[in-house]
Tab-separated table of N, CA, C and O in Angstrom:
chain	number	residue	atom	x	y	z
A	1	UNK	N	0.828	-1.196	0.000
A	1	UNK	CA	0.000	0.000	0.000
A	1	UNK	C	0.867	1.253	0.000
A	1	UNK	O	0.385	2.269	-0.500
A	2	UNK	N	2.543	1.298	0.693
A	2	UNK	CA	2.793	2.344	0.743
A	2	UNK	C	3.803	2.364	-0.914
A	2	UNK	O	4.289	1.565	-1.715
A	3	UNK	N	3.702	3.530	-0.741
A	3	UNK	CA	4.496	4.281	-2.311
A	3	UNK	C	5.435	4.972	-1.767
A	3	UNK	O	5.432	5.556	-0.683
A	4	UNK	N	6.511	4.864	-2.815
A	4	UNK	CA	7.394	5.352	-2.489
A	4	UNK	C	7.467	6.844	-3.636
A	4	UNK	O	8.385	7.664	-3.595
A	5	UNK	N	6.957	6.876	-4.052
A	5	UNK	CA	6.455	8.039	-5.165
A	5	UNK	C	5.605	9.061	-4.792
A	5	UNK	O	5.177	9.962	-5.513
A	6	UNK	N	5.381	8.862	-3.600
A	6	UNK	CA	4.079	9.281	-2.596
A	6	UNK	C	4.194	10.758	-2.291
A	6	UNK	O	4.945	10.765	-1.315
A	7	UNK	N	3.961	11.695	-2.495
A	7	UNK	CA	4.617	13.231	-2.248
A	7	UNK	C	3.355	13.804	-1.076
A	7	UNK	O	3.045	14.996	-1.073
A	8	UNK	N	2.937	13.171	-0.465
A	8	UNK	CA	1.979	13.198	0.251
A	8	UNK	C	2.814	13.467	1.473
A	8	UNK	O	3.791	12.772	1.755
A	9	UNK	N	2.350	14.641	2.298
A	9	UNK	CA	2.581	15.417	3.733
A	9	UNK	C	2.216	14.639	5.164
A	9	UNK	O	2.639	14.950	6.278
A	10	UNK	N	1.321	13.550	4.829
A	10	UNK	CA	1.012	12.945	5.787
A	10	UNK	C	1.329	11.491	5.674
A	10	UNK	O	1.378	11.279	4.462
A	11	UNK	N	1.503	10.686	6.140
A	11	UNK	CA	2.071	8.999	6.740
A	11	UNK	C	0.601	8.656	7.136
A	11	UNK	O	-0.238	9.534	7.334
A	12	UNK	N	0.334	7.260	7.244
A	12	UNK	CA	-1.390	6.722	7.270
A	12	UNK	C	-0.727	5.620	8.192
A	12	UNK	O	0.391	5.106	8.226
A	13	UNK	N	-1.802	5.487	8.868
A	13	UNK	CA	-1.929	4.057	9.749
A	13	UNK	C	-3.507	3.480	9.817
A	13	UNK	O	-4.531	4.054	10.188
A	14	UNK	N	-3.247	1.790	9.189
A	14	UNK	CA	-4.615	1.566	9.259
A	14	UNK	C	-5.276	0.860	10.646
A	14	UNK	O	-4.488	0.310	11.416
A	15	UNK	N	-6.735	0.874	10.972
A	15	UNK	CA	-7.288	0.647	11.853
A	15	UNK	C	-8.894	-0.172	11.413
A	15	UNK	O	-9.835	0.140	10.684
A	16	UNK	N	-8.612	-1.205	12.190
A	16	UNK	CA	-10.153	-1.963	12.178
A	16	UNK	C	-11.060	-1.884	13.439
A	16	UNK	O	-10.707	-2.361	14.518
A	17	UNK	N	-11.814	-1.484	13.314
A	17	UNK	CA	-12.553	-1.738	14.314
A	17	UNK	C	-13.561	-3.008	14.224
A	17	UNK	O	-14.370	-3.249	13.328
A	18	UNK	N	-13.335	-3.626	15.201
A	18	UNK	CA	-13.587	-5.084	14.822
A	18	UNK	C	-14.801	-5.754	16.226
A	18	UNK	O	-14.305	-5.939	17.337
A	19	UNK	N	-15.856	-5.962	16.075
A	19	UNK	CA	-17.046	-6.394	16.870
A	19	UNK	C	-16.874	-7.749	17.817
A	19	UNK	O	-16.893	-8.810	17.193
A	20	UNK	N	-16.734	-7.812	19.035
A	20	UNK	CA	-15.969	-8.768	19.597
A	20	UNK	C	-16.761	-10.299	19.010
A	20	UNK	O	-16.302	-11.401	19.312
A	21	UNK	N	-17.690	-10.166	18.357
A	21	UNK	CA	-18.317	-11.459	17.299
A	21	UNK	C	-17.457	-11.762	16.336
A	21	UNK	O	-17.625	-12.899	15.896
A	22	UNK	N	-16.435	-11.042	15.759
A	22	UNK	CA	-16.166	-11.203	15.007
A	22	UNK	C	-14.370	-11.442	14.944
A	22	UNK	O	-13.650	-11.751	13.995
A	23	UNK	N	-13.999	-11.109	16.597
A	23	UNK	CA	-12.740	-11.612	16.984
A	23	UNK	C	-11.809	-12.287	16.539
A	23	UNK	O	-10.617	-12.014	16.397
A	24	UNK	N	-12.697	-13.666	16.202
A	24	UNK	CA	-11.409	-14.449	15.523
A	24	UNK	C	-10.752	-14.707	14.406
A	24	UNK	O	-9.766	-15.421	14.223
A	25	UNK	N	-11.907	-13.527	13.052
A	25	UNK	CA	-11.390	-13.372	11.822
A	25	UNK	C	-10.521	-12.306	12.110
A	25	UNK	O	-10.097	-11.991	10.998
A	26	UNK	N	-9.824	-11.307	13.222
A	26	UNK	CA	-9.434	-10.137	13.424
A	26	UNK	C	-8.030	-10.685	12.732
A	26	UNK	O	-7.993	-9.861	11.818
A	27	UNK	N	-6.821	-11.521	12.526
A	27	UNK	CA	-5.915	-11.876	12.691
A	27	UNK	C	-5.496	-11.295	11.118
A	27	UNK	O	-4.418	-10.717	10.979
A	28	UNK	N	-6.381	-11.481	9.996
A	28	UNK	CA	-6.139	-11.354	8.542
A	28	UNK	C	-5.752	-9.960	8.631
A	28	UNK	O	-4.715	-9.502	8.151
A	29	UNK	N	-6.846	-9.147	9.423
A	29	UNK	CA	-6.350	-7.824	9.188
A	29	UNK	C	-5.228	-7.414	10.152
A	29	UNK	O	-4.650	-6.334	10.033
A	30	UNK	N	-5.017	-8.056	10.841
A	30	UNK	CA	-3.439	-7.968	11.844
A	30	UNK	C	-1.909	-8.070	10.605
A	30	UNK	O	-0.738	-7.697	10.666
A	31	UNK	N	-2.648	-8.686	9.710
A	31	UNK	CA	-1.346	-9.486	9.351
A	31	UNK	C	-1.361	-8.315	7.802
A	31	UNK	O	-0.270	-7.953	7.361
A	32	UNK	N	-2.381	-7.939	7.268
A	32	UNK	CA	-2.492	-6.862	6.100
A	32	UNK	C	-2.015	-5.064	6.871
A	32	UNK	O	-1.966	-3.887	6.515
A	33	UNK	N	-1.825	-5.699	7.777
A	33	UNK	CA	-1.052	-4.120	8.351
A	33	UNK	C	-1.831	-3.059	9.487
A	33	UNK	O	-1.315	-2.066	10.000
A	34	UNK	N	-3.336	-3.621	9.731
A	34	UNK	CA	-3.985	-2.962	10.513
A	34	UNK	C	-3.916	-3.032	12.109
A	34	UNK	O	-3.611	-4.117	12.606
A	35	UNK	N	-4.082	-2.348	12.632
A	35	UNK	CA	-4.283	-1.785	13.901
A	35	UNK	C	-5.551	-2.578	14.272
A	35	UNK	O	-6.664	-2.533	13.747
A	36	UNK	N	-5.261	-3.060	14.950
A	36	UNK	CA	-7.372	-4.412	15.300
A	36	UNK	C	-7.138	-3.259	16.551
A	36	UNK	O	-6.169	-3.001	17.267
A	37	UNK	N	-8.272	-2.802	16.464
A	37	UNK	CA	-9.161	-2.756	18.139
A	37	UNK	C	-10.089	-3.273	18.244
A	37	UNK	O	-10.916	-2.926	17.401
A	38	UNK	N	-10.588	-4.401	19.286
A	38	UNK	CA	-11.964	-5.144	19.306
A	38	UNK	C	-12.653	-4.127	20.098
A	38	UNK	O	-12.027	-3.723	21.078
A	39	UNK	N	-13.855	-3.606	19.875
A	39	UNK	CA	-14.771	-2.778	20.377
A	39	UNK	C	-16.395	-3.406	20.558
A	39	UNK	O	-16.469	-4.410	19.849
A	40	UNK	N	-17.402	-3.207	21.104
A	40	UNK	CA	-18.442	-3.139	21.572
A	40	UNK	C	-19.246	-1.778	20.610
A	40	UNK	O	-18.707	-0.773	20.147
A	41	UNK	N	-20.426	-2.123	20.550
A	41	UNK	CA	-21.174	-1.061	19.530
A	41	UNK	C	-20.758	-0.385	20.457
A	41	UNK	O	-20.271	-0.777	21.517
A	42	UNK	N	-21.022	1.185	19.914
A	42	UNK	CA	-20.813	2.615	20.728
A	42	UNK	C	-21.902	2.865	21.078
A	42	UNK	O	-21.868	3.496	22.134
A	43	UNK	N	-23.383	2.599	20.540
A	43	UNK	CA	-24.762	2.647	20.867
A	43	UNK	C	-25.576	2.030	21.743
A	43	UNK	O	-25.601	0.799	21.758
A	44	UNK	N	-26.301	2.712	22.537
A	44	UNK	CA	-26.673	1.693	23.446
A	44	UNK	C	-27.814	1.394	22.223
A	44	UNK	O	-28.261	2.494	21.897
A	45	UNK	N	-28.239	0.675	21.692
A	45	UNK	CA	-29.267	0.577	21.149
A	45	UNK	C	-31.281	0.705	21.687
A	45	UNK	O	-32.339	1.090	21.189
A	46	UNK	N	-30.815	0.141	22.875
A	46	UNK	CA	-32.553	0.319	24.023
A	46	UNK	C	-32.472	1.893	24.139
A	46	UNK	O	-33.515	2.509	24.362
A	47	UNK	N	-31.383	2.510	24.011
A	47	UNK	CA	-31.313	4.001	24.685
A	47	UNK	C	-31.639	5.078	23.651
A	47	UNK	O	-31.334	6.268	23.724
A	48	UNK	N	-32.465	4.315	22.447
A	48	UNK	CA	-32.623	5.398	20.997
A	48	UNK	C	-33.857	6.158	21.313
A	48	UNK	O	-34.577	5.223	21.664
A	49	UNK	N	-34.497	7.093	21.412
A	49	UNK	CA	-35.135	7.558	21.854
A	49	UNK	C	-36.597	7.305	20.404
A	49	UNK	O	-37.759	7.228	20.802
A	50	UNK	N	-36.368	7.229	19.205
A	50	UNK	CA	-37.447	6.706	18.315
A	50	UNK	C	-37.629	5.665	18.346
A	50	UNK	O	-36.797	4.890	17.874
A	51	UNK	N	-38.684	5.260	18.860
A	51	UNK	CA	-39.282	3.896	19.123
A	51	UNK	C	-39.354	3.125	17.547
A	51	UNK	O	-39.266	1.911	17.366
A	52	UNK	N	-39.475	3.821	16.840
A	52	UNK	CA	-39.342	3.079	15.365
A	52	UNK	C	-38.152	2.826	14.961
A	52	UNK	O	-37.858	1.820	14.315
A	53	UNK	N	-37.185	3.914	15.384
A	53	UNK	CA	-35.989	3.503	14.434
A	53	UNK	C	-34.845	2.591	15.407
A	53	UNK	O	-33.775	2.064	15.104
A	54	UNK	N	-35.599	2.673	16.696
A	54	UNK	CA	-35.211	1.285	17.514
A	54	UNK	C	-35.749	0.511	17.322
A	54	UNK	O	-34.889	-0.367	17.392
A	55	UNK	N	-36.838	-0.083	17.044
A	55	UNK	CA	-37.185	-1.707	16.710
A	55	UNK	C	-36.708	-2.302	15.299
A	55	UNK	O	-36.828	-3.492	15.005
A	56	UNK	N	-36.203	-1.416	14.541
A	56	UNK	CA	-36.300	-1.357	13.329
A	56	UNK	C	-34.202	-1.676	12.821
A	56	UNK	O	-33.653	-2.417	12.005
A	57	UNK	N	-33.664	-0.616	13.875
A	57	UNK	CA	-32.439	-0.777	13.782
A	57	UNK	C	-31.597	-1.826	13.497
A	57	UNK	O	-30.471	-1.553	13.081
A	58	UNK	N	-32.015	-3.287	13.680
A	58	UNK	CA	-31.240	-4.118	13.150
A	58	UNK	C	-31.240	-4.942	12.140
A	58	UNK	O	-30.629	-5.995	11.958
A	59	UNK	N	-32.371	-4.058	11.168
A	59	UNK	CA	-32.912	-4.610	9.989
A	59	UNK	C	-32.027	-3.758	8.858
A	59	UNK	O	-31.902	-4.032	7.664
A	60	UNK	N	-31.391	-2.524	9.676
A	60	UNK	CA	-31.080	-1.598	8.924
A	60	UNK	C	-29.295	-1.934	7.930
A	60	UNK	O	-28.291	-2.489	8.377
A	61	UNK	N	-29.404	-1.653	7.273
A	61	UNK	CA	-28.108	-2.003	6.572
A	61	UNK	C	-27.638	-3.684	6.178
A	61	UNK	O	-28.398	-4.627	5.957
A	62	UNK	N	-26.031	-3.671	6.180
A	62	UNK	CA	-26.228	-5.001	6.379
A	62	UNK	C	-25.213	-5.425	7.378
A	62	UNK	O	-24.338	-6.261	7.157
A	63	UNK	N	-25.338	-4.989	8.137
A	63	UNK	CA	-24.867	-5.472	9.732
A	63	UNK	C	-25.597	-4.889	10.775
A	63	UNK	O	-24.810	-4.563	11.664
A	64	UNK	N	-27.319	-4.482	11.197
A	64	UNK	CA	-27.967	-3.961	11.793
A	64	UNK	C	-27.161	-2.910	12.566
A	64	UNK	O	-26.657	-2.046	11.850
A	65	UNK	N	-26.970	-2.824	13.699
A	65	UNK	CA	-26.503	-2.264	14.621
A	65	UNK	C	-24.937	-1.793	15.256
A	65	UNK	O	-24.488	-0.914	15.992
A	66	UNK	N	-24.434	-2.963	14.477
A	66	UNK	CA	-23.235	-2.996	14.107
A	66	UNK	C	-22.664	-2.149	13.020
A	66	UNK	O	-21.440	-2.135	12.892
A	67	UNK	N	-23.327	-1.523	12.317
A	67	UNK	CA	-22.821	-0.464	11.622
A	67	UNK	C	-22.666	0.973	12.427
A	67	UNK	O	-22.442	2.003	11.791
A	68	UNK	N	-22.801	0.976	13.876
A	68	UNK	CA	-22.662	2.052	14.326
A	68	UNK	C	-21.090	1.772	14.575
A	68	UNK	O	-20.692	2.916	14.795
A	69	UNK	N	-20.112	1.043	14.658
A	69	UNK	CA	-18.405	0.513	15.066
A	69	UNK	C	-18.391	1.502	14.290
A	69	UNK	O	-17.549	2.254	14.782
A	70	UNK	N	-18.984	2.181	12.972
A	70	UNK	CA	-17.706	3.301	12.354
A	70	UNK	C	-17.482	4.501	12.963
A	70	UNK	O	-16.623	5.344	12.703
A	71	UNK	N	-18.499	4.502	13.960
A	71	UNK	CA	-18.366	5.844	14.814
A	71	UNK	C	-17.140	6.159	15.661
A	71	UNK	O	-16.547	7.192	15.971
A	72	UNK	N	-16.984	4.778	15.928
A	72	UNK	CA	-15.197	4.878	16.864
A	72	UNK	C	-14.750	5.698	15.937
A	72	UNK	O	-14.266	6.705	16.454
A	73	UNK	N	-14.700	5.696	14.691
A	73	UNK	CA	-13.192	6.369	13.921
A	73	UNK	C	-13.261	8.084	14.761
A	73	UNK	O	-12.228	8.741	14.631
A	74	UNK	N	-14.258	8.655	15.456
A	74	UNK	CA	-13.850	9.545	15.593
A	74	UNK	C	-13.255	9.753	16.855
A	74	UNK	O	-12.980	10.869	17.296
A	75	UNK	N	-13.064	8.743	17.407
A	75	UNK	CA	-12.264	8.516	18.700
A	75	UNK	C	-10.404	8.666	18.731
A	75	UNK	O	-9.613	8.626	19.674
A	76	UNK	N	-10.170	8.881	16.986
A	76	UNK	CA	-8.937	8.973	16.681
A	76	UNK	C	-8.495	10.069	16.899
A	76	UNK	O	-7.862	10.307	15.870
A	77	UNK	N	-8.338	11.386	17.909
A	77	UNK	CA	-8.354	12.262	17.955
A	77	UNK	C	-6.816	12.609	17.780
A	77	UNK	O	-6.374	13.743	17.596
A	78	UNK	N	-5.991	11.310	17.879
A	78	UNK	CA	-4.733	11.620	17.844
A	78	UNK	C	-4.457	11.567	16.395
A	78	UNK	O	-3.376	11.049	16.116
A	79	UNK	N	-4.860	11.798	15.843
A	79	UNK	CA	-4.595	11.967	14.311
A	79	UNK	C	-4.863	13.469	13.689
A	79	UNK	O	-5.998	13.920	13.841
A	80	UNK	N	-3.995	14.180	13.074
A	80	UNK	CA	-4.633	15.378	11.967
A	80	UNK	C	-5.737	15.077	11.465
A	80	UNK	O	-6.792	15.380	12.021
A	81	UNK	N	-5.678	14.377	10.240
A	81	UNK	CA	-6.790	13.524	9.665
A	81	UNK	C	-6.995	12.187	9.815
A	81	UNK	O	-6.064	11.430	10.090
A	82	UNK	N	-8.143	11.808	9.660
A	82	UNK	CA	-9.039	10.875	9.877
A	82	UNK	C	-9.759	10.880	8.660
A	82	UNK	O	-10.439	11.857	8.347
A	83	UNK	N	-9.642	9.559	7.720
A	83	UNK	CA	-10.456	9.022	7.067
A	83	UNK	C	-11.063	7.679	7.077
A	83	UNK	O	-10.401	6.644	7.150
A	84	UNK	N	-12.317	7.733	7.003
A	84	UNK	CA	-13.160	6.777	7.051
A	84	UNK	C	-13.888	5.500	5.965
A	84	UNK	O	-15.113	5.523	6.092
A	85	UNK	N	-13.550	4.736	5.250
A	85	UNK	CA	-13.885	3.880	4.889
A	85	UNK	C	-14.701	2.522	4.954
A	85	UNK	O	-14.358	1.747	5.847
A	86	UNK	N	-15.326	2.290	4.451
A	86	UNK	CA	-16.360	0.934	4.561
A	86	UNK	C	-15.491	-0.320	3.233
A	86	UNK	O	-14.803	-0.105	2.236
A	87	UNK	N	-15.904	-1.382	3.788
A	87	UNK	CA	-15.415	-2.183	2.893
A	87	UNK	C	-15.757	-2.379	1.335
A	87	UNK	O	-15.260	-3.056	0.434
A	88	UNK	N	-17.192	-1.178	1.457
A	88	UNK	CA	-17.727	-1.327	-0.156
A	88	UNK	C	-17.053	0.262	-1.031
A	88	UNK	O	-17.635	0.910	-1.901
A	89	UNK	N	-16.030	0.462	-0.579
A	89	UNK	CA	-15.304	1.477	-1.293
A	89	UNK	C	-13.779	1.252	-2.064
A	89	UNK	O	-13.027	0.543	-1.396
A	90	UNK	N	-13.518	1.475	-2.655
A	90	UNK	CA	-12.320	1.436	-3.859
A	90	UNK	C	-11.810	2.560	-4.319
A	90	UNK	O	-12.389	3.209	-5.190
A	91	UNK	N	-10.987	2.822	-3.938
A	91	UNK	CA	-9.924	4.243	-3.989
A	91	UNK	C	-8.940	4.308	-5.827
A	91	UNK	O	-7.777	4.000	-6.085
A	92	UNK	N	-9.783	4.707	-6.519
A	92	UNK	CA	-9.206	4.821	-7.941
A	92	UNK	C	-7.568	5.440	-8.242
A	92	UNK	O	-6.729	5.148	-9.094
A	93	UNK	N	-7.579	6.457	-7.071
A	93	UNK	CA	-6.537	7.551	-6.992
A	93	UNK	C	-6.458	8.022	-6.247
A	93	UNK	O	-7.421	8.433	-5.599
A	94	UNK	N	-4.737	8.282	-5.833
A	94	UNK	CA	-4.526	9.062	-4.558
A	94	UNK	C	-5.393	10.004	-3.748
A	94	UNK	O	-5.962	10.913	-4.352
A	95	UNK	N	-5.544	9.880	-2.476
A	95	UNK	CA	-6.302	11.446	-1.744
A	95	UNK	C	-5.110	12.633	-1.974
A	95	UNK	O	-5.306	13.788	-1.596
């Protein structure tokens, strides 16, 4: 991933945030260069205050509730930037 052609001001470090269900596939991305943190949703989910879009929440997407883990990324505070990615994205060209 890294370039050496790279004229880019900033250095990247990657990070998974990884659902303690899902623990024991964590190792692939250990070994592709990422940072595993096993985390717990950030949501309480009972604590949503729309009764609809709480009963409803784990129908939503395709990991119900578990799509709230991307919210950690903003827990990276030790970073300048922070970018965020999902696994259904493909980077054509440099940022």
């Amino acid at each position: 991933i890294r370039s050496s052609t790279s004229n880019s001001s900033y250095d990247y470090k990657l990070y998974a945030f990884i659902h303690p269900d899902a623990e024991n596939c964590s190792h692939y991305l250990s070994r592709l260069g990422y940072e595993v943190q096993i985390r717990d949703n950030p949501i309480n989910v009972s604590a949503i205050n729309s009764s609809s879009y709480r009963l409803r929440v784990e129908e939503k997407g395709c990991c119900g509730s578990k799509e709230f883990l991307k919210l950690w990324a903003f827990s990276l505070v030790q970073h300048d930037i922070v970018v965020h990615t999902d696994t259904d994205v493909m980077f054509l060209q440099p940022l």
